[in-house]
Tab-separated table of C-alpha atoms and ligand atoms in Angstrom:
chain	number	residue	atom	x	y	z
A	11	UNK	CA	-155.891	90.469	-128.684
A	12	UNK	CA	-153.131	87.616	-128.332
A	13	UNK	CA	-155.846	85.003	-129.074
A	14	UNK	CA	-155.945	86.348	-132.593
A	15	UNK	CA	-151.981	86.230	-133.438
A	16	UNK	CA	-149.796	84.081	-134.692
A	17	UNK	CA	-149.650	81.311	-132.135
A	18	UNK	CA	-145.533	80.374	-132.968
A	19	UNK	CA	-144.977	83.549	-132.314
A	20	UNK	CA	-146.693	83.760	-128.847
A	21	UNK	CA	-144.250	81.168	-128.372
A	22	UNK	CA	-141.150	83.279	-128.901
A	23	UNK	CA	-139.195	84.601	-125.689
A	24	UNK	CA	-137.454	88.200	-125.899
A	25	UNK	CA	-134.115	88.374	-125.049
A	26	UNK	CA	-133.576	87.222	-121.197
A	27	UNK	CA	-129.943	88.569	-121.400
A	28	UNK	CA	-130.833	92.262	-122.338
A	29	UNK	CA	-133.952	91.579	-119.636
A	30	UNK	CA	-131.463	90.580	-117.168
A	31	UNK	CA	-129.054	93.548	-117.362
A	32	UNK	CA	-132.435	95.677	-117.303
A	33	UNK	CA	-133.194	94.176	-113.887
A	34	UNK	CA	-129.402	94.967	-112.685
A	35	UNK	CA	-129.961	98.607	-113.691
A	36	UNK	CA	-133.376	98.448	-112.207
A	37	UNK	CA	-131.660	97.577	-108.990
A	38	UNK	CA	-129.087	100.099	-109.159
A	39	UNK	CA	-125.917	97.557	-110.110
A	40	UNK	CA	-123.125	99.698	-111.089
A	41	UNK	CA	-120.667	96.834	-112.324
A	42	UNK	CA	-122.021	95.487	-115.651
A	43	UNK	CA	-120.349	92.207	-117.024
A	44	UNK	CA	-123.461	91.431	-119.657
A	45	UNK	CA	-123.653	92.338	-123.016
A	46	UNK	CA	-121.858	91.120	-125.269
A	47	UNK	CA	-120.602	94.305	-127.403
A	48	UNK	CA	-116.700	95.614	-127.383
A	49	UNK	CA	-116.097	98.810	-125.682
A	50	UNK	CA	-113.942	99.984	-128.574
A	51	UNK	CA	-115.321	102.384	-130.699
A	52	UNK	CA	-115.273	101.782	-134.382
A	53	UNK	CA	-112.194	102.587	-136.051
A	54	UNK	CA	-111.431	106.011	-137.529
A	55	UNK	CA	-110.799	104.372	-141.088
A	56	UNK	CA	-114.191	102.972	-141.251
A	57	UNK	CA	-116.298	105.554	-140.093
A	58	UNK	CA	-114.261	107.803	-142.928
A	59	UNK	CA	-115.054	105.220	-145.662
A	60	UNK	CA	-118.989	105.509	-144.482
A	61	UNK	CA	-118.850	109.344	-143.853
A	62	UNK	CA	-116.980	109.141	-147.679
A	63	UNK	CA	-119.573	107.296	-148.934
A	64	UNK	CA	-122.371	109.613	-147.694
A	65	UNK	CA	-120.880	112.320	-149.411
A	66	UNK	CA	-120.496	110.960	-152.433
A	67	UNK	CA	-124.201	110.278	-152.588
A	68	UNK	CA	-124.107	106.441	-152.308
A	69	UNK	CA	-127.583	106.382	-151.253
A	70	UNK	CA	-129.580	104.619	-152.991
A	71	UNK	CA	-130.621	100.760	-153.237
A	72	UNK	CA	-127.403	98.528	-153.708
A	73	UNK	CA	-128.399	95.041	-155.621
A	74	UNK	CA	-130.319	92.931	-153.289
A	75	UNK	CA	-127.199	90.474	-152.843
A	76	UNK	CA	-125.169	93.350	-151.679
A	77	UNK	CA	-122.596	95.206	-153.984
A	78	UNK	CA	-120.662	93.581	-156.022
A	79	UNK	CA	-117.283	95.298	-154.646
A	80	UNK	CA	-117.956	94.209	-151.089
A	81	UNK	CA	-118.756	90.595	-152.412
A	82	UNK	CA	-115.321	90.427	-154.069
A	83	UNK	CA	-113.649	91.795	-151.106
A	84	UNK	CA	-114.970	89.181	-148.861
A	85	UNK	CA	-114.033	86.340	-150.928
A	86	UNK	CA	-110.580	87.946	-151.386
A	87	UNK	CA	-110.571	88.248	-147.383
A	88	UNK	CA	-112.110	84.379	-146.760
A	89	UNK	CA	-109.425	83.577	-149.172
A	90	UNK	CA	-106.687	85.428	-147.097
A	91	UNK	CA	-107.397	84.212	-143.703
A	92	UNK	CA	-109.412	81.128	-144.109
A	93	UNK	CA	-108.273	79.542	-147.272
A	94	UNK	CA	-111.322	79.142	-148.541
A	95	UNK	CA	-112.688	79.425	-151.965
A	96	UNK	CA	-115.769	81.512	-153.070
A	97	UNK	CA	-116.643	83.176	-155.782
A	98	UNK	CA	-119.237	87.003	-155.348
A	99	UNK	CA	-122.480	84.472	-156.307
A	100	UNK	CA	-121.705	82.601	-153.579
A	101	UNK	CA	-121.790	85.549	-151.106
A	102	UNK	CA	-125.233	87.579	-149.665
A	103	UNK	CA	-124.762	90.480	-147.923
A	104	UNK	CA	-127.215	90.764	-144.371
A	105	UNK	CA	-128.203	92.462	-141.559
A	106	UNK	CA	-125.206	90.900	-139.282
A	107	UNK	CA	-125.019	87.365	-138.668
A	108	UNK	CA	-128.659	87.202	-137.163
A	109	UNK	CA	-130.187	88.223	-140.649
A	110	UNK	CA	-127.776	85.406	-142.455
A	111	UNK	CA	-128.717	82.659	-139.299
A	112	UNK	CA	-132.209	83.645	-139.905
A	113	UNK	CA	-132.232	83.368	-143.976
A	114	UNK	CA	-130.208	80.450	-143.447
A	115	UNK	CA	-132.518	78.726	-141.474
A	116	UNK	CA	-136.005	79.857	-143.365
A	117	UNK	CA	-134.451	78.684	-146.667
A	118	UNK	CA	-133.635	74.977	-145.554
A	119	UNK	CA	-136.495	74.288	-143.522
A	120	UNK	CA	-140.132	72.394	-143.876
A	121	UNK	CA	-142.144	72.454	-140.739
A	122	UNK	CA	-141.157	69.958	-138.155
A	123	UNK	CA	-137.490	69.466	-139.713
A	124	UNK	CA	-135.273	69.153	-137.294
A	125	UNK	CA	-131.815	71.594	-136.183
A	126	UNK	CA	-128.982	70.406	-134.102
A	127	UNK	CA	-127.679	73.278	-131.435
A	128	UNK	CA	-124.725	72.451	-129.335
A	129	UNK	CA	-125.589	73.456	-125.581
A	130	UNK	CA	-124.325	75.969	-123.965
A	131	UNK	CA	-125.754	77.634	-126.742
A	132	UNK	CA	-126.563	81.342	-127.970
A	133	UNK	CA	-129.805	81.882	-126.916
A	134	UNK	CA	-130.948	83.416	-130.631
A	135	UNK	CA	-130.686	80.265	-132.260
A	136	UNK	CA	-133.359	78.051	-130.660
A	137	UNK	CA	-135.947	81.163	-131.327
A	138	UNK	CA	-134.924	81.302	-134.716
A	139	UNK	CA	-135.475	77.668	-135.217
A	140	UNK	CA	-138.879	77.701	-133.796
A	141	UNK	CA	-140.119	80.750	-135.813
A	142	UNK	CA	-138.803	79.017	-138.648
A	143	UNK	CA	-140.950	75.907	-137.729
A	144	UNK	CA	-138.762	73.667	-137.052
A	145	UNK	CA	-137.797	71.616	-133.822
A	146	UNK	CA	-134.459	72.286	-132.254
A	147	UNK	CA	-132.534	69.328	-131.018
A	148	UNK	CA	-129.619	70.485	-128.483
A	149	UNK	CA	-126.796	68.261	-127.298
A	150	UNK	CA	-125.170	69.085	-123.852
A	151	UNK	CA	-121.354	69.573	-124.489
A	152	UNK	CA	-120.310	70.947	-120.475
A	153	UNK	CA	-120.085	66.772	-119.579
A	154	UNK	CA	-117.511	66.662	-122.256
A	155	UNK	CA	-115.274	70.008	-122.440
A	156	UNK	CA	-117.367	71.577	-124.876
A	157	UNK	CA	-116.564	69.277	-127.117
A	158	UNK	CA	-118.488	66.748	-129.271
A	159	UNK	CA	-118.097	63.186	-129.801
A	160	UNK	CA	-119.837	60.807	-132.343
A	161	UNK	CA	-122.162	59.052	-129.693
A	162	UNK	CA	-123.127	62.347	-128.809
A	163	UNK	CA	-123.998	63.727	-132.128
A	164	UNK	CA	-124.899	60.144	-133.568
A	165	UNK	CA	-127.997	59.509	-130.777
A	166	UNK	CA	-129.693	62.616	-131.739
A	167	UNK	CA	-129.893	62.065	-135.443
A	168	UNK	CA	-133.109	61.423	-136.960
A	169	UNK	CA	-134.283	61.345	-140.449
A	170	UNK	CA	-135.869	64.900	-139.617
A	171	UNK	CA	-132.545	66.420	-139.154
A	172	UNK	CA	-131.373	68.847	-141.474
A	173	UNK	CA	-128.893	70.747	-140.034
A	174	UNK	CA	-126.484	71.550	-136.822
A	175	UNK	CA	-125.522	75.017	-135.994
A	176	UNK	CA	-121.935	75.398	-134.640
A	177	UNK	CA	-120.617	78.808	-132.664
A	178	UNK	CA	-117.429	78.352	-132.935
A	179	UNK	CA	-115.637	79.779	-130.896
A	180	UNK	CA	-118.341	79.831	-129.226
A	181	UNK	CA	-120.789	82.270	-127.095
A	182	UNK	CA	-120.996	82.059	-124.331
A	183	UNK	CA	-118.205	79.477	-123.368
A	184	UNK	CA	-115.060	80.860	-125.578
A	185	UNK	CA	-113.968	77.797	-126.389
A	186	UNK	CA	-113.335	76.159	-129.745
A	187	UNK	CA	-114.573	73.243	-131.412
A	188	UNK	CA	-111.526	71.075	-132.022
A	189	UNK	CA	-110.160	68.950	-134.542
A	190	UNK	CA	-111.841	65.905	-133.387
A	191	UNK	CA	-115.001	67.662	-132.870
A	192	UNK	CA	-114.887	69.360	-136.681
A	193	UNK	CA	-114.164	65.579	-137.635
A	194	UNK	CA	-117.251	64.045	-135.915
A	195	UNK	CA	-119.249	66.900	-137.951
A	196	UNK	CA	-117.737	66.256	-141.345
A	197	UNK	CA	-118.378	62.316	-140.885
A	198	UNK	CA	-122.198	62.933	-139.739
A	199	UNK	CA	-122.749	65.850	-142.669
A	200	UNK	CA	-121.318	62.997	-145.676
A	201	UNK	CA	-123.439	60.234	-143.569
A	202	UNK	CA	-126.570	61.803	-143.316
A	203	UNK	CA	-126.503	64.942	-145.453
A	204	UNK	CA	-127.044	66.925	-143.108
A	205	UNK	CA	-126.267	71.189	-143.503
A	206	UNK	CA	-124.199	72.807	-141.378
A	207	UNK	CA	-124.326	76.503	-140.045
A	208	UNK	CA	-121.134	77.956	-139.042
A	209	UNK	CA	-121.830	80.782	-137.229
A	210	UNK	CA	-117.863	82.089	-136.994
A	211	UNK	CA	-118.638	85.776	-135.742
A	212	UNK	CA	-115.851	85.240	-133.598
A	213	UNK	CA	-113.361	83.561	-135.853
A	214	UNK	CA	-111.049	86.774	-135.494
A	215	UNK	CA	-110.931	86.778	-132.058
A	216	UNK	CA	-108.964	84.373	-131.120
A	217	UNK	CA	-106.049	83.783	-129.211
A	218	UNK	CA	-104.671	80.670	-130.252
A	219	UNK	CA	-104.361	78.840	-133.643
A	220	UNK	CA	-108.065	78.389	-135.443
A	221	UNK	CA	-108.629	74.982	-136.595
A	222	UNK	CA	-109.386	74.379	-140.376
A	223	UNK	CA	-112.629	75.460	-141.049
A	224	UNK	CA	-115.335	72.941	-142.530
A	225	UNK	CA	-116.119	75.137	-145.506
A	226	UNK	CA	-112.150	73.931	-146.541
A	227	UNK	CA	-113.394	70.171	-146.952
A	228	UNK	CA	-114.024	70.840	-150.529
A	229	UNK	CA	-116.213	67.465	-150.764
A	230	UNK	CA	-118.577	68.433	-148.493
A	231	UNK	CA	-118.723	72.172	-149.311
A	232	UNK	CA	-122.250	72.599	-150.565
A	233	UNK	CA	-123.415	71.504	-147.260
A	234	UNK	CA	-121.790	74.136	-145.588
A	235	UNK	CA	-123.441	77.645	-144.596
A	236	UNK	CA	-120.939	80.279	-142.857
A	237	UNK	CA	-122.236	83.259	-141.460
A	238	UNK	CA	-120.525	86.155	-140.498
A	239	UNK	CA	-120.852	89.566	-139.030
A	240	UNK	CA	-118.768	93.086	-138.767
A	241	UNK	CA	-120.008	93.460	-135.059
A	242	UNK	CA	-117.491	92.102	-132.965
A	243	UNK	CA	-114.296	92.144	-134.375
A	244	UNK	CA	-114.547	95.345	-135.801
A	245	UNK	CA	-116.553	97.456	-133.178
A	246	UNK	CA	-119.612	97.778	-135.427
A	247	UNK	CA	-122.421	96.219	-133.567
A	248	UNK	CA	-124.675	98.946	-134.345
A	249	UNK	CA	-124.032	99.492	-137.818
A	250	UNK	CA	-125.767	95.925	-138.690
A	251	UNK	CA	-123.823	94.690	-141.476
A	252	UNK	CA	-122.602	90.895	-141.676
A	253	UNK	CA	-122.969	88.202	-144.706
A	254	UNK	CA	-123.829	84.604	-145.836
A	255	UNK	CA	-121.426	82.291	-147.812
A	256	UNK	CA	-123.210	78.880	-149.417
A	257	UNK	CA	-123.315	76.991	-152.464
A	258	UNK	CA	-124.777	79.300	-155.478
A	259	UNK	CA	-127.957	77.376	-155.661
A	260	UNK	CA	-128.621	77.814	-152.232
A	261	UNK	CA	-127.922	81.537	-152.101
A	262	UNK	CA	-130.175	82.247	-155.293
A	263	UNK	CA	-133.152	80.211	-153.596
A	264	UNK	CA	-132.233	82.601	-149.743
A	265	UNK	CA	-131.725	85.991	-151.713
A	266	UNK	CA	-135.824	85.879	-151.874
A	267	UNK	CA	-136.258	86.000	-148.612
A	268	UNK	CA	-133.695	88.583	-148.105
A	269	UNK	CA	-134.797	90.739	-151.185
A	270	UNK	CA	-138.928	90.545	-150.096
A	271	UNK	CA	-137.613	91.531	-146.337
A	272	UNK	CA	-135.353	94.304	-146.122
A	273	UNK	CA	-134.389	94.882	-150.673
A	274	UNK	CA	-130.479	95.521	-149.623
A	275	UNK	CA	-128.105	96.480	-146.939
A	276	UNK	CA	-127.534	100.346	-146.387
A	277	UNK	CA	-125.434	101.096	-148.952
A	278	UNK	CA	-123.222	103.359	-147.600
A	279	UNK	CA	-122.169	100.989	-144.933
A	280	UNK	CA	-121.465	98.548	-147.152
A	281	UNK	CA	-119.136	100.786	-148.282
A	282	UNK	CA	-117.233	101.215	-144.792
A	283	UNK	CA	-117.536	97.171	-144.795
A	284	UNK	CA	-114.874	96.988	-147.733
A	285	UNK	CA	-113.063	99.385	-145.748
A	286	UNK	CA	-113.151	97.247	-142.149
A	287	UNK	CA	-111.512	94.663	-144.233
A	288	UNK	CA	-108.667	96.149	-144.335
A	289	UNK	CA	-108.181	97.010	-140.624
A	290	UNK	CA	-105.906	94.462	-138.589
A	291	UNK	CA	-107.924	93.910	-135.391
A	292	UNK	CA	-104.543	92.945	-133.478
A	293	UNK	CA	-104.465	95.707	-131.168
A	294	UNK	CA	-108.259	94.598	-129.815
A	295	UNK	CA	-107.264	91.142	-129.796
A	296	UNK	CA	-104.465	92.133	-127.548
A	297	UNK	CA	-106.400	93.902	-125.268
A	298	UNK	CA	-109.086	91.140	-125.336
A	299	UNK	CA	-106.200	88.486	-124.423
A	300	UNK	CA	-104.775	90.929	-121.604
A	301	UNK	CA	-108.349	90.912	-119.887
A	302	UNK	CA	-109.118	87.537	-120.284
A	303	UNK	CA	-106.131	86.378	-118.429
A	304	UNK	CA	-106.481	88.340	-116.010
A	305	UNK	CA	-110.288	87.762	-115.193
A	306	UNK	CA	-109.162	83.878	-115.411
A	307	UNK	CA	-106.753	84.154	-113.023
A	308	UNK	CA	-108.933	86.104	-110.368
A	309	UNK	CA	-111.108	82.782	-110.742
A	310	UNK	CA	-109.081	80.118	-110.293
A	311	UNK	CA	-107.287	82.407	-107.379
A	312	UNK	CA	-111.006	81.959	-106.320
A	313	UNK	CA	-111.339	78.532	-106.658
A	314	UNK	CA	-113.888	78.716	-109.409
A	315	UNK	CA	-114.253	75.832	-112.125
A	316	UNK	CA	-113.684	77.449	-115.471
A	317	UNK	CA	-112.116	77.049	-118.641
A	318	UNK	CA	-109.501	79.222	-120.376
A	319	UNK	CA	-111.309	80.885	-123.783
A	320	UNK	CA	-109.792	80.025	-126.745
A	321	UNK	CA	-111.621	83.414	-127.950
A	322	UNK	CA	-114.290	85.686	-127.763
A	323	UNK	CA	-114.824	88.446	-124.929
A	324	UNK	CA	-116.789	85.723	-122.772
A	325	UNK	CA	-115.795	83.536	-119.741
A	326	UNK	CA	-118.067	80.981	-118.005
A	327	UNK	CA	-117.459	80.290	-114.798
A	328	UNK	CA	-118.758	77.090	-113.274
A	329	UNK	CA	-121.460	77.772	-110.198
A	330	UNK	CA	-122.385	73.935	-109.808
A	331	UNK	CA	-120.498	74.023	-105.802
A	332	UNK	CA	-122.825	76.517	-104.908
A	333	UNK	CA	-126.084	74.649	-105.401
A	334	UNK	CA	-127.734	77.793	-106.899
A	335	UNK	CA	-129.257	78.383	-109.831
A	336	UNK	CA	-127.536	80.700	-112.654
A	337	UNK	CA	-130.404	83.195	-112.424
A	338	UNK	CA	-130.665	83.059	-108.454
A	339	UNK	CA	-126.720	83.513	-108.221
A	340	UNK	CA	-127.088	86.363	-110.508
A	341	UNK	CA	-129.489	88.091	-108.923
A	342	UNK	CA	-127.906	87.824	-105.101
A	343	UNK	CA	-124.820	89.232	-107.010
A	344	UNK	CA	-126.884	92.567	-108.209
A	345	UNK	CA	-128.863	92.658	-105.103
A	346	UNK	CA	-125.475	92.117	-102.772
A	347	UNK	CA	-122.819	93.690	-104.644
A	348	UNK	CA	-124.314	95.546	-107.373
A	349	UNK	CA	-122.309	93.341	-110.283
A	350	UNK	CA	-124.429	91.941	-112.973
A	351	UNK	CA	-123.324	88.987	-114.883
A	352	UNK	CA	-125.541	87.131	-117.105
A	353	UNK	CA	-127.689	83.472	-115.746
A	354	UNK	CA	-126.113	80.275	-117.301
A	355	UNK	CA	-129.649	79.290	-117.638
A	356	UNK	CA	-130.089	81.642	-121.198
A	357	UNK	CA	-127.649	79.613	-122.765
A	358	UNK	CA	-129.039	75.936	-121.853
A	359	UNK	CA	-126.255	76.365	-119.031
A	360	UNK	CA	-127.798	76.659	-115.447
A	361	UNK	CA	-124.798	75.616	-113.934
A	362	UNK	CA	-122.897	78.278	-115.319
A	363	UNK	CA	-122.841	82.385	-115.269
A	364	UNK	CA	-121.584	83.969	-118.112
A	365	UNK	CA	-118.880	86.979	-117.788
A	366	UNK	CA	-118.121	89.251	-120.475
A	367	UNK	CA	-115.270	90.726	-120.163
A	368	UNK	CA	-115.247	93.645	-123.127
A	369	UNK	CA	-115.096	96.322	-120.282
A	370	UNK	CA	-112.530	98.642	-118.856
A	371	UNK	CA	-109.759	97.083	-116.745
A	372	UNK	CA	-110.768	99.208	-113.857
A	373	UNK	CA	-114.547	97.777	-113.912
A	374	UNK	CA	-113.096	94.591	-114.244
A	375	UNK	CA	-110.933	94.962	-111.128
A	376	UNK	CA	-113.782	96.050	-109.221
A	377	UNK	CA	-115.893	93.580	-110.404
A	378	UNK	CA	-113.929	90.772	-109.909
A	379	UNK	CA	-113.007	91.798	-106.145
A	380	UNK	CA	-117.029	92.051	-104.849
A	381	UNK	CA	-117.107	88.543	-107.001
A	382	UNK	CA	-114.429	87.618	-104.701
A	383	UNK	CA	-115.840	88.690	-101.580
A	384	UNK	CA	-119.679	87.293	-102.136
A	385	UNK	CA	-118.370	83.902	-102.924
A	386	UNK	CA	-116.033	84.059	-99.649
A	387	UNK	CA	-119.636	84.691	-98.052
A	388	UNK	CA	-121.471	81.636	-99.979
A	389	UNK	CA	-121.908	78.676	-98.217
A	390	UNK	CA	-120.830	75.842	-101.260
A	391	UNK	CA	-123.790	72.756	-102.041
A	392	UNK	CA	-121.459	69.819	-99.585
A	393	UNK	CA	-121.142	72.055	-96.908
A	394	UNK	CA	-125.020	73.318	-96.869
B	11	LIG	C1	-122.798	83.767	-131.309
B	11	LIG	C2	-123.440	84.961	-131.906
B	11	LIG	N1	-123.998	84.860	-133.114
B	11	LIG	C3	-124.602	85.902	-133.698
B	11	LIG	C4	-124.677	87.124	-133.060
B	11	LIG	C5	-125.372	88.245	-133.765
B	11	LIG	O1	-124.448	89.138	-134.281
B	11	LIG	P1	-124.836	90.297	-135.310
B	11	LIG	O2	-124.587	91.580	-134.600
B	11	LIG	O3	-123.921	90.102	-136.457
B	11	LIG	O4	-126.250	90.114	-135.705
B	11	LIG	C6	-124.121	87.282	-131.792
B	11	LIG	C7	-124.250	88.545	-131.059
B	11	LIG	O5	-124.055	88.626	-129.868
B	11	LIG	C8	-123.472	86.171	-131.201
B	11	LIG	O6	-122.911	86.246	-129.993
């Protein structure tokens, strides 16, 4: 049967991370650190506004691009919080930030074009570049802080690149992309014309200041493709609602895709979209902040290598003393102490494991003490 398919897409991998914490509850784990999905549940004030919607018969097709009412709310909101200029043409609405990534990327690219990732990377974006037919180029950022310098980004530029994605702050690392880094980007995308796409579904959770986005360099605007998504800051991860912003032209020529796929967005949810808005996501952010401190903590008390997140509900240890690999580590952890983190290795990132922390305190506590005591057991790489 395979012989007769689509050979790119007997290429593709399925996801390694939801495979993973299938193997944990194969082996009876009881601690899971994995997936990446807060354990709030969506606020009362936008499951009214989708419940209010249903009953008022909003039910049928919205425009392809998404309604115009949403679109105006967004750019009032991008305005608001990232002082940034759009107008509703300039807006699509998607299935989450994997439908806009995924549009994005099918709109700019001929076969063999070339995409920048930034490793450790989200492991959806190097499938989405290959079933797009194009070639992704990834840059390893752990030497350098996460961060990117213009060596780094210069010796991988070809005249086949078209674009670099940035996560930022990023999955699974938490940390930003600062000023200099942003800087290095805008120089490369006036060089070299190259697009950008910002995936920024974490751009609300964060607990320090967010630098200035690249969509507010007005002179290189048109190269810039942001994509968002309701899942994470608002609780919504199963509701599948997020959007695309990008120069008019661009947006016209990706609304094909998006209309021949899937016509519109569920309209009703749209509707409880507008009404997410309008919900300050402090109180999540604060709980985020309170757990993420004290999961760093427990590590360094450990003597682990790791960075504080600027954002995000992710942490990623450093496993390099250990002379393991991510995905052996992880597994001794299930098999020993029945906690399941996720492999460094699905991010580009095998010296690495990758903690999420969106779970309840007392999980967390738990978690982080049989952490503590298989590490205490683990012989590290000098002394082996
Ligand atoms: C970095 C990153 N981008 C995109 C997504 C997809 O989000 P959505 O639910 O909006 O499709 C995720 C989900 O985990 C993510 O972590």
């Amino acid at each position: 049967m395979k012989e007769l398919l689509n050979k790119d897409v007997l290429q593709l991998q399925t996801s390694e991370i939801r495979a993973f914490n299938q193997y944990a509850v194969d082996n009876q784990a009881s601690l899971f650190l994995t997936l990446g999905e807060p354990d709030f549940p969506t606020p009362e004030s936008i499951k009214e506004a989708a419940i209010d919607s249903l009953n008022r018969n909003q039910t049928r097709y919205s425009s392809a691009q998404g309604s115009l009412e949403l679109r105006e709310a967004i750019c009032a909101f991008e305005k608001k919080t990232n002082r940034v200029d759009y107008s509703p043409e300039e807006v699509m609405i998607t299935v989450g930030s994997t439908e806009a990534i995924s549009t994005a990327l099918a709109t700019l690219l001929n076969p063999g074009e070339e995409v920048i990732i930034l490793q450790p990377a989200f492991p959806l974006y190097r499938q989405l570049i290959q079933m797009n037919r194009g070639v992704c180029v990834s840059i390893d950022t752990s030497e350098n802080q996460f961060q990117l310098s213009e060596e780094m980004l210069e010796a991988v530029i070809t005249p086949k690149t078209k674009a670099i994605i940035i996560n930022t702050p990023n999955n699974p690392t938490g940390t930003m992309l600062d000023a200099s880094s942003l800087k290095v980007i805008y120089e490369a995308v006036k060089k070299h014309e190259l697009f950008v796409i910002s995936d920024e579904v974490y751009n609300q959770l964060v607990f320090t200041e967010l630098p200035k986005p690249l969509s507010q360099y007005t002179d290189i605007k048109k190269y810039i493709i942001t994509c968002q998504s309701f899942s994470k800051p608002y609780a919504m991860t199963g509701w599948r609602i997020g959007y695309l912003i990008a120069d008019q032209e661009f947006i016209e020529e990706a609304l094909k895709i998006h209309q021949y796929v899937l016509s519109c967005v569920n309209t009703f949810i749209q509707d409880a979209a507008i009404a997410a808005l309008d919900y300050d996501v402090k109180e999540m952010l604060d709980s985020y902040r309170l757990r993420r401190d004290y999961v760093y903590d427990r590590l360094r008390a450990m003597g682990v290598d790791v960075e504080l997140p600027d954002g995000t509900f992710y942490i990623l240890p450093s496993i390099k003393k250990y002379g393991m690999t991510s995905y052996e580590f992880c597994k001794q952890l299930v098999l020993d102490q029945g906690v399941a983190l996720i492999p460094g290795s699905y991010f580009e990132a095998d010296d690495y494991v990758r903690i999420s922390f969106c779970v309840d305190r007392n999980v967390l506590e738990e978690a982080m003490d049989r952490l503590e005591l298989f590490l205490s057991r683990l012989p590290k790489a000098e002394e082996q």
